[in-house]
Tab-separated table of N, CA and C in Angstrom:
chain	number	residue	atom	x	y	z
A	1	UNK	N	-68.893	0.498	-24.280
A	1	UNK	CA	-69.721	1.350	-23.456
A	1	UNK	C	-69.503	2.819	-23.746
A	2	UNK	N	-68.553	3.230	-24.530
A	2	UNK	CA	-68.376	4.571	-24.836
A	2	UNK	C	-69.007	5.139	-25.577
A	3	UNK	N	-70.147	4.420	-26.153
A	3	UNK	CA	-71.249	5.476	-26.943
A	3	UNK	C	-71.814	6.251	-26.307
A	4	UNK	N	-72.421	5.800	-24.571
A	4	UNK	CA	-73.130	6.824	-23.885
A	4	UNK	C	-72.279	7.763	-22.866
A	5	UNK	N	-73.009	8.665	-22.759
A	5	UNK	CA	-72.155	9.652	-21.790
A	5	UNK	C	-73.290	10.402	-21.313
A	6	UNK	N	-72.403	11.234	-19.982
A	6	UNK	CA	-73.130	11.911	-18.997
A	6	UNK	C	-72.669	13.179	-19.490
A	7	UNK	N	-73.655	14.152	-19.635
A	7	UNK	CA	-73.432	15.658	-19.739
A	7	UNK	C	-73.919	16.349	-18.544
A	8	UNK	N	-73.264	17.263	-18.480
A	8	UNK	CA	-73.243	18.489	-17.284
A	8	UNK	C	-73.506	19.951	-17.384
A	9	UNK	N	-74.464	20.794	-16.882
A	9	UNK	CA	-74.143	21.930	-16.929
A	9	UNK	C	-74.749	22.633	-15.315
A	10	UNK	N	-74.622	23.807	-15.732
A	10	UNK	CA	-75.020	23.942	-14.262
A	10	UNK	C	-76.304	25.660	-14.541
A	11	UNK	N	-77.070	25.876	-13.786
A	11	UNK	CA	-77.711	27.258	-13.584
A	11	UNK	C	-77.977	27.815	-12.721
A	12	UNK	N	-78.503	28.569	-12.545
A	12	UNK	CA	-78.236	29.639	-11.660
A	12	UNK	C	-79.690	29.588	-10.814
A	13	UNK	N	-80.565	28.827	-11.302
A	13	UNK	CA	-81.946	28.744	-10.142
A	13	UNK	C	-82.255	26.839	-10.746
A	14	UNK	N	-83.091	26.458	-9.933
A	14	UNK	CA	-83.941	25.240	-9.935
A	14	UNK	C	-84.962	25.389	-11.038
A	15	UNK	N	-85.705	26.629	-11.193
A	15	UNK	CA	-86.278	26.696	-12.350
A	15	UNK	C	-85.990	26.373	-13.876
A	16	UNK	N	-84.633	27.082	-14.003
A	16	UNK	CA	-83.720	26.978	-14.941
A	16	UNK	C	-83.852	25.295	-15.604
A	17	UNK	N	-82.720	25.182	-14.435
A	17	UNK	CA	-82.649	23.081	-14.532
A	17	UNK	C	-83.650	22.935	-15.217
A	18	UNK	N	-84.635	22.783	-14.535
A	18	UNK	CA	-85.867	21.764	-14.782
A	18	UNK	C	-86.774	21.846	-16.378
A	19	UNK	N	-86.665	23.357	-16.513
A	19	UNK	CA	-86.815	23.104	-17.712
A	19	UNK	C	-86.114	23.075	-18.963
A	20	UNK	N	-84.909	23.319	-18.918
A	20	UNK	CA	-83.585	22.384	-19.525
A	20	UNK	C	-83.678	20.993	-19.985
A	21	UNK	N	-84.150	20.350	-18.285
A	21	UNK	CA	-84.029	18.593	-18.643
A	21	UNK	C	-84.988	18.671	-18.732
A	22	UNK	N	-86.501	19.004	-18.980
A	22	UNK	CA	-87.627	18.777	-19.477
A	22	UNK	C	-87.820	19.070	-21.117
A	23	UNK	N	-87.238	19.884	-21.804
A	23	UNK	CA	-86.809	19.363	-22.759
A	23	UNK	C	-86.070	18.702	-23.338
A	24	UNK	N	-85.025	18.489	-22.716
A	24	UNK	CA	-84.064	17.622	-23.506
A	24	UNK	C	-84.873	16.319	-23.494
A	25	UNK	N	-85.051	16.483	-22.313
A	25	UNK	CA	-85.641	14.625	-22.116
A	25	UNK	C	-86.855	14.497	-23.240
A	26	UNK	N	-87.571	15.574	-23.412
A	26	UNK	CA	-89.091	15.891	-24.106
A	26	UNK	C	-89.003	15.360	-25.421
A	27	UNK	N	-87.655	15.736	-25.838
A	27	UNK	CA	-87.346	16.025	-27.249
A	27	UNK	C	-86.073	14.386	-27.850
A	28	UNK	N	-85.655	14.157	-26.650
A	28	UNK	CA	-85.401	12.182	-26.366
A	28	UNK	C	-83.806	13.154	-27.301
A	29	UNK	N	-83.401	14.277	-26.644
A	29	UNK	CA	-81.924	14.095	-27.005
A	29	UNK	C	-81.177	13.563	-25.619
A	30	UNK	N	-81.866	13.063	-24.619
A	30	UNK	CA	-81.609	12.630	-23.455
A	30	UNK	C	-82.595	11.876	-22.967
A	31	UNK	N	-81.924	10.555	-22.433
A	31	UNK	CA	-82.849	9.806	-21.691
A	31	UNK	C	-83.598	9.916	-20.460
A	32	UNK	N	-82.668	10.720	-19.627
A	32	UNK	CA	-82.712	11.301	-18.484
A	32	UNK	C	-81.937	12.368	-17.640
A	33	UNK	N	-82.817	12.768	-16.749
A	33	UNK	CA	-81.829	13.895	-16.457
A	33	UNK	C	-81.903	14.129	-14.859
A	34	UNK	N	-81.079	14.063	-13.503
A	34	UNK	CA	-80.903	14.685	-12.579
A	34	UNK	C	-80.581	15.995	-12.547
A	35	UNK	N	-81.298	16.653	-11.436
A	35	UNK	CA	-80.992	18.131	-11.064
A	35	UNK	C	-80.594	18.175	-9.664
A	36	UNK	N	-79.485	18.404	-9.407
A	36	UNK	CA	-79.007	18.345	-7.688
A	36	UNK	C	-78.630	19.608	-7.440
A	37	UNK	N	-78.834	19.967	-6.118
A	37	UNK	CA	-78.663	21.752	-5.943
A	37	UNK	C	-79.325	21.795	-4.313
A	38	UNK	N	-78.894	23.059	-3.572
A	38	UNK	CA	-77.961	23.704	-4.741
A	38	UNK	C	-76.775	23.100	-4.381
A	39	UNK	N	-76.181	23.839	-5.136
A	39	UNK	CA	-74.297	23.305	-5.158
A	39	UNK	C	-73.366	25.175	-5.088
A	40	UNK	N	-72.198	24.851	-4.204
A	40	UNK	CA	-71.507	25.812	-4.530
A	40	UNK	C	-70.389	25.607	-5.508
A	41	UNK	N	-70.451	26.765	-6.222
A	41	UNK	CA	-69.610	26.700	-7.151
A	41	UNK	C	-68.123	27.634	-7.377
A	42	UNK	N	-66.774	27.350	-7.265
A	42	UNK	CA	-65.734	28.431	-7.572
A	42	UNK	C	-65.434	28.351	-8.431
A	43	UNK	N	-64.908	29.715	-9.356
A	43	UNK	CA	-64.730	29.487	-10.587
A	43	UNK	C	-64.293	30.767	-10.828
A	44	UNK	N	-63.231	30.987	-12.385
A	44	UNK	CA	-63.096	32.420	-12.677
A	44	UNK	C	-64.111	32.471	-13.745
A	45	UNK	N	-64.625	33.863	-14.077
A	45	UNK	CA	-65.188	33.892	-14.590
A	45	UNK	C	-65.289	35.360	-15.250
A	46	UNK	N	-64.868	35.778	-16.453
A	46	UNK	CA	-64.588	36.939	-17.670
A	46	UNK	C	-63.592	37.818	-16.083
A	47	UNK	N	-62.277	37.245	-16.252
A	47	UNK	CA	-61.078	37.297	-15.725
A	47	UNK	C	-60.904	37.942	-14.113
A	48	UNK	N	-62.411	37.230	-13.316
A	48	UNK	CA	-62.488	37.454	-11.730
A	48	UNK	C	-62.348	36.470	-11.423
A	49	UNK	N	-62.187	36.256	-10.042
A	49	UNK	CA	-62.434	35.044	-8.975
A	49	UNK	C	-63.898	35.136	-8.348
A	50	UNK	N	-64.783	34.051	-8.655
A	50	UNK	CA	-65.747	33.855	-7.846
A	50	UNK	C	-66.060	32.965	-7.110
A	51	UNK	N	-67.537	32.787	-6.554
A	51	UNK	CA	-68.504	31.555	-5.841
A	51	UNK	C	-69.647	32.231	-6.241
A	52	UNK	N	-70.385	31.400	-6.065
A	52	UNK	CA	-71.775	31.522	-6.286
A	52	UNK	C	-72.690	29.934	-5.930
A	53	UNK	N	-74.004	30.258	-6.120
A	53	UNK	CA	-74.907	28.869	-5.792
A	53	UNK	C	-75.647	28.987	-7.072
A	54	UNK	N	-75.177	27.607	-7.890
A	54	UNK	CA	-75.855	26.835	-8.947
A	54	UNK	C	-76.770	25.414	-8.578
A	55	UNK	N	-77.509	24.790	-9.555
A	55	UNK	CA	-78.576	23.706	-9.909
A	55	UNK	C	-77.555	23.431	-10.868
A	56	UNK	N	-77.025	22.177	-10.255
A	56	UNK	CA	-76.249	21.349	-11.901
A	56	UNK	C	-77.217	20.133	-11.934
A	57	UNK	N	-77.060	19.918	-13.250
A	57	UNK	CA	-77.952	19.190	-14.516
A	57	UNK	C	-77.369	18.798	-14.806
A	58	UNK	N	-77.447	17.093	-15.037
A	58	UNK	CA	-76.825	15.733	-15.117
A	58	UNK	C	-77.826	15.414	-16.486
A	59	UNK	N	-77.303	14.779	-17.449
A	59	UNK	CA	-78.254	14.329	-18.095
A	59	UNK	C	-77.352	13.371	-19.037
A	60	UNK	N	-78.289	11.657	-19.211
A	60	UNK	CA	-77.823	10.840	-19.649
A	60	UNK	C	-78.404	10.552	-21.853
A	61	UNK	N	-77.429	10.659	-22.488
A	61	UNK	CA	-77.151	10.413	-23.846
A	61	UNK	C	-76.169	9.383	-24.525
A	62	UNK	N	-76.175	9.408	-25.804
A	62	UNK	CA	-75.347	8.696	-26.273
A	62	UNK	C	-74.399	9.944	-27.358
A	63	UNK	N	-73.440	9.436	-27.478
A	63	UNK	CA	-72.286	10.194	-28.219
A	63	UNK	C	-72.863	10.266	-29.600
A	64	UNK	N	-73.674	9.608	-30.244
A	64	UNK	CA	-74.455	10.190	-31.753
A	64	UNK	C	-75.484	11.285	-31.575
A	65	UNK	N	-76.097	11.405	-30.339
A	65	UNK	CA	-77.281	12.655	-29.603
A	65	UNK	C	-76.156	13.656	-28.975
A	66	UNK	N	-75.440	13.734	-28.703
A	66	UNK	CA	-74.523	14.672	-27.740
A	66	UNK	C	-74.535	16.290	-28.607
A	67	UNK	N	-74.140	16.022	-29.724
A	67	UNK	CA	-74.310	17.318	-30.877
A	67	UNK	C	-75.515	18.256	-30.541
A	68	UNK	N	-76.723	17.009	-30.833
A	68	UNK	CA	-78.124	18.158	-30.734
A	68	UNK	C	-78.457	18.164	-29.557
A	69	UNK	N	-77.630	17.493	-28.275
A	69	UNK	CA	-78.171	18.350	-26.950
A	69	UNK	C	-77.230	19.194	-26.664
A	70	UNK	N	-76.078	19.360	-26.859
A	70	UNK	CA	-75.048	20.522	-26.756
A	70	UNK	C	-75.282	21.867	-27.374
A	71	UNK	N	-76.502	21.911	-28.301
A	71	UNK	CA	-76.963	22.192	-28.921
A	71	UNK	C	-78.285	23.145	-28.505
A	72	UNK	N	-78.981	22.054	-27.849
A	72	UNK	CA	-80.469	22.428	-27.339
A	72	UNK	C	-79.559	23.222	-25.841
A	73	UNK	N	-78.940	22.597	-24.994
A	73	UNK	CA	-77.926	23.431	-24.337
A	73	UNK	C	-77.936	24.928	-23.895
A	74	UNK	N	-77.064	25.060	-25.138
A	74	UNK	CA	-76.322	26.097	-25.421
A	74	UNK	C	-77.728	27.033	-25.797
A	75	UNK	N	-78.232	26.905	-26.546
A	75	UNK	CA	-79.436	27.799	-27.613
A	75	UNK	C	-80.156	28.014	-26.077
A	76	UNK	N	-80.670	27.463	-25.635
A	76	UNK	CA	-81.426	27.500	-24.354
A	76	UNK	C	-81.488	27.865	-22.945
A	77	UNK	N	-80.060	27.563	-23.004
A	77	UNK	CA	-79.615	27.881	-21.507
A	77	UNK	C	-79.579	29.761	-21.202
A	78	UNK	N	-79.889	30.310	-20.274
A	78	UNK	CA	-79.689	31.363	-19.521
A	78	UNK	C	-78.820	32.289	-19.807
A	79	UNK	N	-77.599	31.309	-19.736
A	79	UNK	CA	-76.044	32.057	-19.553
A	79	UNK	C	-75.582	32.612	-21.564
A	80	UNK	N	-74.982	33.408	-21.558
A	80	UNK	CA	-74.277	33.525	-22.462
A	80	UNK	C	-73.236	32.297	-23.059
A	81	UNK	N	-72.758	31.943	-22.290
A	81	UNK	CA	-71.799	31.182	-22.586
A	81	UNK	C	-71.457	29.679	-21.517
A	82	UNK	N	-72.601	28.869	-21.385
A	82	UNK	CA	-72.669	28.173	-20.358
A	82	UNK	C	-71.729	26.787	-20.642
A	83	UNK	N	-71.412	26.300	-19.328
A	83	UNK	CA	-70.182	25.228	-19.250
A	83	UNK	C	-71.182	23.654	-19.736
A	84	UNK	N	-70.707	23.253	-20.716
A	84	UNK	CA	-71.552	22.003	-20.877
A	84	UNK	C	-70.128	20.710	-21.625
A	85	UNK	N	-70.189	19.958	-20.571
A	85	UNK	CA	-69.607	19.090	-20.808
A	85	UNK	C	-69.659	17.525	-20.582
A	86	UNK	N	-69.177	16.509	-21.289
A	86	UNK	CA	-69.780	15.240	-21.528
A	86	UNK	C	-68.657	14.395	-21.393
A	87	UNK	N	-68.967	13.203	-19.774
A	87	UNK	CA	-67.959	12.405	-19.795
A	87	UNK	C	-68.256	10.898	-19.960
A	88	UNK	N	-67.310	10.066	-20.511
A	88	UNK	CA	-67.650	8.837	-21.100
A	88	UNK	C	-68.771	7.754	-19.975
A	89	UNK	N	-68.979	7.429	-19.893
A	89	UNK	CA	-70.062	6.280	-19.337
A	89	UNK	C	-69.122	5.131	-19.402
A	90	UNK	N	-68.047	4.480	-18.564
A	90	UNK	CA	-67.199	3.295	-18.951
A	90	UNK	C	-67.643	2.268	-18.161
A	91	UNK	N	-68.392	2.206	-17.143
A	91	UNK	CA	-69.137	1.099	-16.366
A	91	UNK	C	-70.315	1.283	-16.357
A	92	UNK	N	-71.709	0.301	-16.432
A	92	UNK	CA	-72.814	0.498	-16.276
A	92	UNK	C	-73.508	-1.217	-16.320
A	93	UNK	N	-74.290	-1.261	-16.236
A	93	UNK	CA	-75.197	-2.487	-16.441
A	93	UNK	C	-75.767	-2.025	-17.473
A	94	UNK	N	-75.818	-3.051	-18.554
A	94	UNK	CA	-76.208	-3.340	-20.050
A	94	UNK	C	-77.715	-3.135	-20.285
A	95	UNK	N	-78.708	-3.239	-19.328
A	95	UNK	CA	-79.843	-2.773	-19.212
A	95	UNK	C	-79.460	-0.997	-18.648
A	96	UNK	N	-79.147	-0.256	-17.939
A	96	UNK	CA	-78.537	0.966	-18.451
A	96	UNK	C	-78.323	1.335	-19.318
A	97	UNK	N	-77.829	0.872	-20.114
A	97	UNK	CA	-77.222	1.527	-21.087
A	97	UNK	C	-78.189	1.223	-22.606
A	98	UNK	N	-78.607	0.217	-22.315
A	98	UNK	CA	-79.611	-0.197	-23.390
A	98	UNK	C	-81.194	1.160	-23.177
A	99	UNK	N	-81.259	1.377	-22.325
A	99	UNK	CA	-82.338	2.312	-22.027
A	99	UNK	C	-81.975	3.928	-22.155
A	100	UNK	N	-80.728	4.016	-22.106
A	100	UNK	CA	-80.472	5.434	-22.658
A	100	UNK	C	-80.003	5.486	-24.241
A	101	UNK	N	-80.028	4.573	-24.934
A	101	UNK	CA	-79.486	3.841	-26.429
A	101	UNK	C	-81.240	3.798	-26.670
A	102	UNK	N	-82.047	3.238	-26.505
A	102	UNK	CA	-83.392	3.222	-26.940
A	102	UNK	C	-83.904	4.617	-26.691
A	103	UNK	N	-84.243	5.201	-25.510
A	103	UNK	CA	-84.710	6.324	-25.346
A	103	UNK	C	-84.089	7.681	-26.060
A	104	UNK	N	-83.336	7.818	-26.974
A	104	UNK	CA	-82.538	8.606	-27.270
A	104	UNK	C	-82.079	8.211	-29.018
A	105	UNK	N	-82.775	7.583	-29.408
A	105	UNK	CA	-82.522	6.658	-30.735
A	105	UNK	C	-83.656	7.883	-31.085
A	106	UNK	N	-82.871	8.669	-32.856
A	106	UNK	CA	-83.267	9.250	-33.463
A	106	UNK	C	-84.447	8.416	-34.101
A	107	UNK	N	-85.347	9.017	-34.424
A	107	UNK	CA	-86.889	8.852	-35.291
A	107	UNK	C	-86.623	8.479	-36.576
């Protein structure tokens, strides 16, 4: 089950999100994608203490796609330097996982 994984990032409006996971998903480097928000967030950040209110972005891949959405990500996202990270998928139902493995299968 460790081919697929969940990636994370987070932004700074609902707008943001949505069209994030509307491409990723568009472009099938992701099968799918939740946007939950807002959310508060603490964190340091270029050597302060903060909070703030983010839209984090859930989005489901496999570990051979993870590159070119970390990718589409990064190039895309808002932030200079935005938090994007990807954790293993170790339980799921096999129809899960078969649908983010098809939907996400390079051309």
């Amino acid at each position: 089950m460790a081919d697929c994984v969940q990636v994370s990032t987070a932004t700074e409006n609902r707008d943001q999100a949505v069209e994030l996971a509307r491409t990723a998903v568009r472009d099938r480097l992701a099968a799918g994608a939740q946007i939950v928000g807002p959310v508060t967030s603490v964190f340091w950040h270029n050597g302060e203490f903060g909070t703030g209110e983010e839209w984090q972005l859930l989005l489901k891949t496999t570990t051979d796609r993870y590159p070119q959405l970390e990718k589409h990500l990064v190039d895309n996202h808002p932030w200079q330097n935005p938090e994007v990270c990807a954790l293993p998928i170790v339980a799921a139902p096999d129809a899960c996982l078969e649908w983010i493995r098809s939907y996400t299968a390079a051309d």
